[in-house]
GROMACS .gro file of C-alpha atoms in nm:
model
  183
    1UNK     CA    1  16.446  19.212   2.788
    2UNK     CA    2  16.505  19.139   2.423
    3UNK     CA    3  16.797  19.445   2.437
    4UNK     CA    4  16.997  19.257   2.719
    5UNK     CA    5  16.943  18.893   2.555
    6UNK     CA    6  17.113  19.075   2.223
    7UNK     CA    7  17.378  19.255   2.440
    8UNK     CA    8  17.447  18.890   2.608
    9UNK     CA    9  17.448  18.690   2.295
   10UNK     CA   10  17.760  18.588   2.296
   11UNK     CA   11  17.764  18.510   2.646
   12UNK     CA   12  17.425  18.346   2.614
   13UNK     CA   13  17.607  18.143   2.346
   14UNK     CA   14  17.869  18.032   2.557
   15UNK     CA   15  17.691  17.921   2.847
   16UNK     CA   16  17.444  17.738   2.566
   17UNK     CA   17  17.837  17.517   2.489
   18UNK     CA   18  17.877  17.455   2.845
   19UNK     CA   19  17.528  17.322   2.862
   20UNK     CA   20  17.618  17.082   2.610
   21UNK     CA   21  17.950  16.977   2.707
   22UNK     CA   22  17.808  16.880   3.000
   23UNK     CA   23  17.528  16.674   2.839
   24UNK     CA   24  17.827  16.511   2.607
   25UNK     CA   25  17.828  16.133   2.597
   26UNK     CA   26  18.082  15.909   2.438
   27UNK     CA   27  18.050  15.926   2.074
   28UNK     CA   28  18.154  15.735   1.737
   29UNK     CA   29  18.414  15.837   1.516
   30UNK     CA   30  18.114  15.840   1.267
   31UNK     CA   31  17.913  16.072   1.424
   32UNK     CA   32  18.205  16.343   1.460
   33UNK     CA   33  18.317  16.292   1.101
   34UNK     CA   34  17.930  16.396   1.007
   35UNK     CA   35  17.925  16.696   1.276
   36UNK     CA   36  18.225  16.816   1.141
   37UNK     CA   37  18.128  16.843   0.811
   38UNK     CA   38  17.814  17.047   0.967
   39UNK     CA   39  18.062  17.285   1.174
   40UNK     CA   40  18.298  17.323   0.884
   41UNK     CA   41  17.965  17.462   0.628
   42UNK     CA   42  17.849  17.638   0.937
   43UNK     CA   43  18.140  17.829   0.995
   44UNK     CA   44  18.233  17.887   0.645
   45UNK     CA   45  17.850  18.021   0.586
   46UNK     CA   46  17.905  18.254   0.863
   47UNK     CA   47  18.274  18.405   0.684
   48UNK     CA   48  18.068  18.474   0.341
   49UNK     CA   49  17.776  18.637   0.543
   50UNK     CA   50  18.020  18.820   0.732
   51UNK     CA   51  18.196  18.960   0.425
   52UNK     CA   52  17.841  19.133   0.307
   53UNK     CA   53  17.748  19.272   0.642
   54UNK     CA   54  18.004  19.579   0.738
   55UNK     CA   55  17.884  19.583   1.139
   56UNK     CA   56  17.764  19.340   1.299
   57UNK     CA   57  17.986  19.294   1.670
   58UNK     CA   58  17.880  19.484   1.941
   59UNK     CA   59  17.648  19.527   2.212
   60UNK     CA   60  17.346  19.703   2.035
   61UNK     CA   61  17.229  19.625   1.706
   62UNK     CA   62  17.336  19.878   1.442
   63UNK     CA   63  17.333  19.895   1.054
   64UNK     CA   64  17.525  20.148   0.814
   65UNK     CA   65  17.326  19.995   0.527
   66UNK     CA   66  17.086  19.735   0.466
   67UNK     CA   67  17.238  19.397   0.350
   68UNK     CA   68  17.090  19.277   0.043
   69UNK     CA   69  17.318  19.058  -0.163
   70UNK     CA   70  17.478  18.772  -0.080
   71UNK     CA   71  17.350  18.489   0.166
   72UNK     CA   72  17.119  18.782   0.226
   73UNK     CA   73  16.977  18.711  -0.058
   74UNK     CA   74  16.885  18.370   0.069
   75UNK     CA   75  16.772  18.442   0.385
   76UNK     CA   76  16.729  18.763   0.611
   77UNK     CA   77  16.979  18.616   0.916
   78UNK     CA   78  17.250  18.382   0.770
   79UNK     CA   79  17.514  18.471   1.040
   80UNK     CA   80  17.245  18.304   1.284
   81UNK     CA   81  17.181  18.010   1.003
   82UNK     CA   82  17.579  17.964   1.029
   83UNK     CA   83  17.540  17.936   1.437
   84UNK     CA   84  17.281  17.677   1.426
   85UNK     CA   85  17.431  17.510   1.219
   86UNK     CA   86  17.769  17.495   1.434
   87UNK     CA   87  17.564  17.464   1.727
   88UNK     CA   88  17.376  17.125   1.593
   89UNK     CA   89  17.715  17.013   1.511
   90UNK     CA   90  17.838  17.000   1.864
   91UNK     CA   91  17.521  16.904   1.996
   92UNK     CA   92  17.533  16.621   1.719
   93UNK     CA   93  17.876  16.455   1.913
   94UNK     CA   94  17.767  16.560   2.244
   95UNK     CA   95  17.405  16.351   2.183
   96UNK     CA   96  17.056  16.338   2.119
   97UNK     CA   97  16.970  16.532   2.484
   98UNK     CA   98  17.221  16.820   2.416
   99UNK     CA   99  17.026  16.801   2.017
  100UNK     CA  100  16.685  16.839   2.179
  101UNK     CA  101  16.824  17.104   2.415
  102UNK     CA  102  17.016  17.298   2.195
  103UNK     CA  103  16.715  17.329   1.944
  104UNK     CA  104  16.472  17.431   2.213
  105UNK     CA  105  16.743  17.724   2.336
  106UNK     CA  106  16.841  17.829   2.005
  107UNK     CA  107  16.490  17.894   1.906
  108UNK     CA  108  16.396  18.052   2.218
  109UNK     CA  109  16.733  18.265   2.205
  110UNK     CA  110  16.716  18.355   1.875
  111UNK     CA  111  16.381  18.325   1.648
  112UNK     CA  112  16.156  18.453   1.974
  113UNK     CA  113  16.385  18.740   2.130
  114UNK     CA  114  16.742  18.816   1.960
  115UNK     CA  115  16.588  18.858   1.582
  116UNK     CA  116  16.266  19.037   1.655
  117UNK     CA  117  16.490  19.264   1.826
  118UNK     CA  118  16.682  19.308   1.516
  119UNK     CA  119  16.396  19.324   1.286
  120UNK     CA  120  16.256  19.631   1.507
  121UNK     CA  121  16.564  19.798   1.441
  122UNK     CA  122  16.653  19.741   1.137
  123UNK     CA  123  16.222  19.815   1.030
  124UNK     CA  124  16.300  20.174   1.202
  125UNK     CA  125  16.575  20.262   1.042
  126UNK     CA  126  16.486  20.132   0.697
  127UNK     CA  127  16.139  20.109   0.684
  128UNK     CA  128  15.959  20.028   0.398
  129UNK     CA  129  16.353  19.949   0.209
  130UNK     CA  130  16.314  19.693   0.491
  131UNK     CA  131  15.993  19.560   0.423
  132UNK     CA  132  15.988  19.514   0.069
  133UNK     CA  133  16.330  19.328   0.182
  134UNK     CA  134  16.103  19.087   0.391
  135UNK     CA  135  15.849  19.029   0.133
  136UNK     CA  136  16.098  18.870  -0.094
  137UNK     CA  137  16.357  18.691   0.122
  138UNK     CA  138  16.255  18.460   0.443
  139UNK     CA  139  16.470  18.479   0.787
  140UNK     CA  140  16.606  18.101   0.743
  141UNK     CA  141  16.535  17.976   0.388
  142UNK     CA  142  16.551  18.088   0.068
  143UNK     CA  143  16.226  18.156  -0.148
  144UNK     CA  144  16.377  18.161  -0.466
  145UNK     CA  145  16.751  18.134  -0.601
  146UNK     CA  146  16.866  18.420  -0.854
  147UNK     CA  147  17.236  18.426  -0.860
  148UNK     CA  148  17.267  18.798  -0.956
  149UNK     CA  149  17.147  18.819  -0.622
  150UNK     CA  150  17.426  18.660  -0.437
  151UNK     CA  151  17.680  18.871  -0.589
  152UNK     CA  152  17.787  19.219  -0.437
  153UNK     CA  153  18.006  19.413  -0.242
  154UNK     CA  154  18.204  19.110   0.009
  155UNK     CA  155  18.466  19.278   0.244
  156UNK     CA  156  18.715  18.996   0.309
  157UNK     CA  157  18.897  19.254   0.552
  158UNK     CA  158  18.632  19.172   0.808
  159UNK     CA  159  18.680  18.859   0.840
  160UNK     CA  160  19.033  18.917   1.019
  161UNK     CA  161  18.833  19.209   1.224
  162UNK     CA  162  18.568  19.044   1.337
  163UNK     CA  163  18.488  18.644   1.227
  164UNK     CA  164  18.809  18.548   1.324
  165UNK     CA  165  18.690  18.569   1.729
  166UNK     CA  166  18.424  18.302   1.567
  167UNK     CA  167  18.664  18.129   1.363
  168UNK     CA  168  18.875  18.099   1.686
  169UNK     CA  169  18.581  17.994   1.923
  170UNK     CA  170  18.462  17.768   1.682
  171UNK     CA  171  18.785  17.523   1.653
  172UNK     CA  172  18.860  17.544   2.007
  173UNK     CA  173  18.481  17.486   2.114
  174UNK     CA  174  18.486  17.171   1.875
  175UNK     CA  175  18.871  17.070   1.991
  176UNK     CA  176  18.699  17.044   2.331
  177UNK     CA  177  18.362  16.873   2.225
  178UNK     CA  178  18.554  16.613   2.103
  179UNK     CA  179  18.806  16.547   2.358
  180UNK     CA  180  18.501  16.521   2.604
  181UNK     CA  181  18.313  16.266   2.363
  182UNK     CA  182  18.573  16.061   2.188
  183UNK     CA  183  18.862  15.908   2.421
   0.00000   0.00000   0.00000
């Protein structure tokens, strides 16, 4: 099961948006200008995560190397971090239901099925490289901050091959959010 929820993901994902533009209610001006400022670090945390992973799009989880540096330095899954935190945003102008629902799903989605699945890869092919990785950095939140850390090999060429779907589903998804909850 976990292999088709990560071959689905983005599908998953989508359907998750639909979800809560249908939950949307009318919302303040206020309220946007705060989920937007959410989106916007969302999105831009995904683009620097993205730089420091190589692969990452596809149907089956795959790794040329393990990703160390960077927002992998802060946490084990910052590309997820960075869709939470997009996700939230929406769910943010769309209302406290779509919040609430949007929590529960990502959870489910990701933290009980899409990231173990990960993890069991990545644990195979690394294996104890990957668990001394584990040890010292958490899946969502940093344990400690060393800024030598953070620095290392970004690949901004990515970013136009594969964030820029992201980029692209992100503005439109939030173009649409807000048409739905501010007239």
């Amino acid at each position: 099961m976990r292999e088709w929820v990560f071959k689905m993901r983005g599908g998953l994902w989508t359907l998750l948006f639909v979800i809560i533009l249908f939950m949307a209610q009318e919302s303040s001006l206020e309220k946007i200008f705060v989920s937007l400022i959410i989106i916007l670090i969302g999105q831009l945390w995904r683009c620097w995560s993205a730089g420091f992973i190589g692969l990452y799009r596809g149907e089956n989880v795959k790794a040329l190397k393990l990703a160390t540096t960077g927002p992998y330095a802060l946490m084990r899954n910052p590309l997820y971090f960075g869709n939470f935190l997009i996700g939230l945003g929406w769910s943010i102008i769309a209302g406290l239901n779509a919040v609430i629902i949007f929590i529960v799903s990502f959870y489910v989605l990701y933290v009980l099925v899409i990231i173990p699945h990960e993890e069991n890869f990545l644990r195979s092919k690394f294996g104890h490289e990957y668990e001394k990785y584990c040890e010292r950095v958490k899946r969502f939140y940093p344990l400690s901050l060393k800024f030598e850390d953070l620095r290392g090999n970004f690949d901004g060429k990515i970013l136009m091959r594969s964030e820029i779907h992201t980029i692209i589903s992100t503005v439109i998804g939030t173009i649409i959010i807000i048409e739905v909850c501010y007239s």
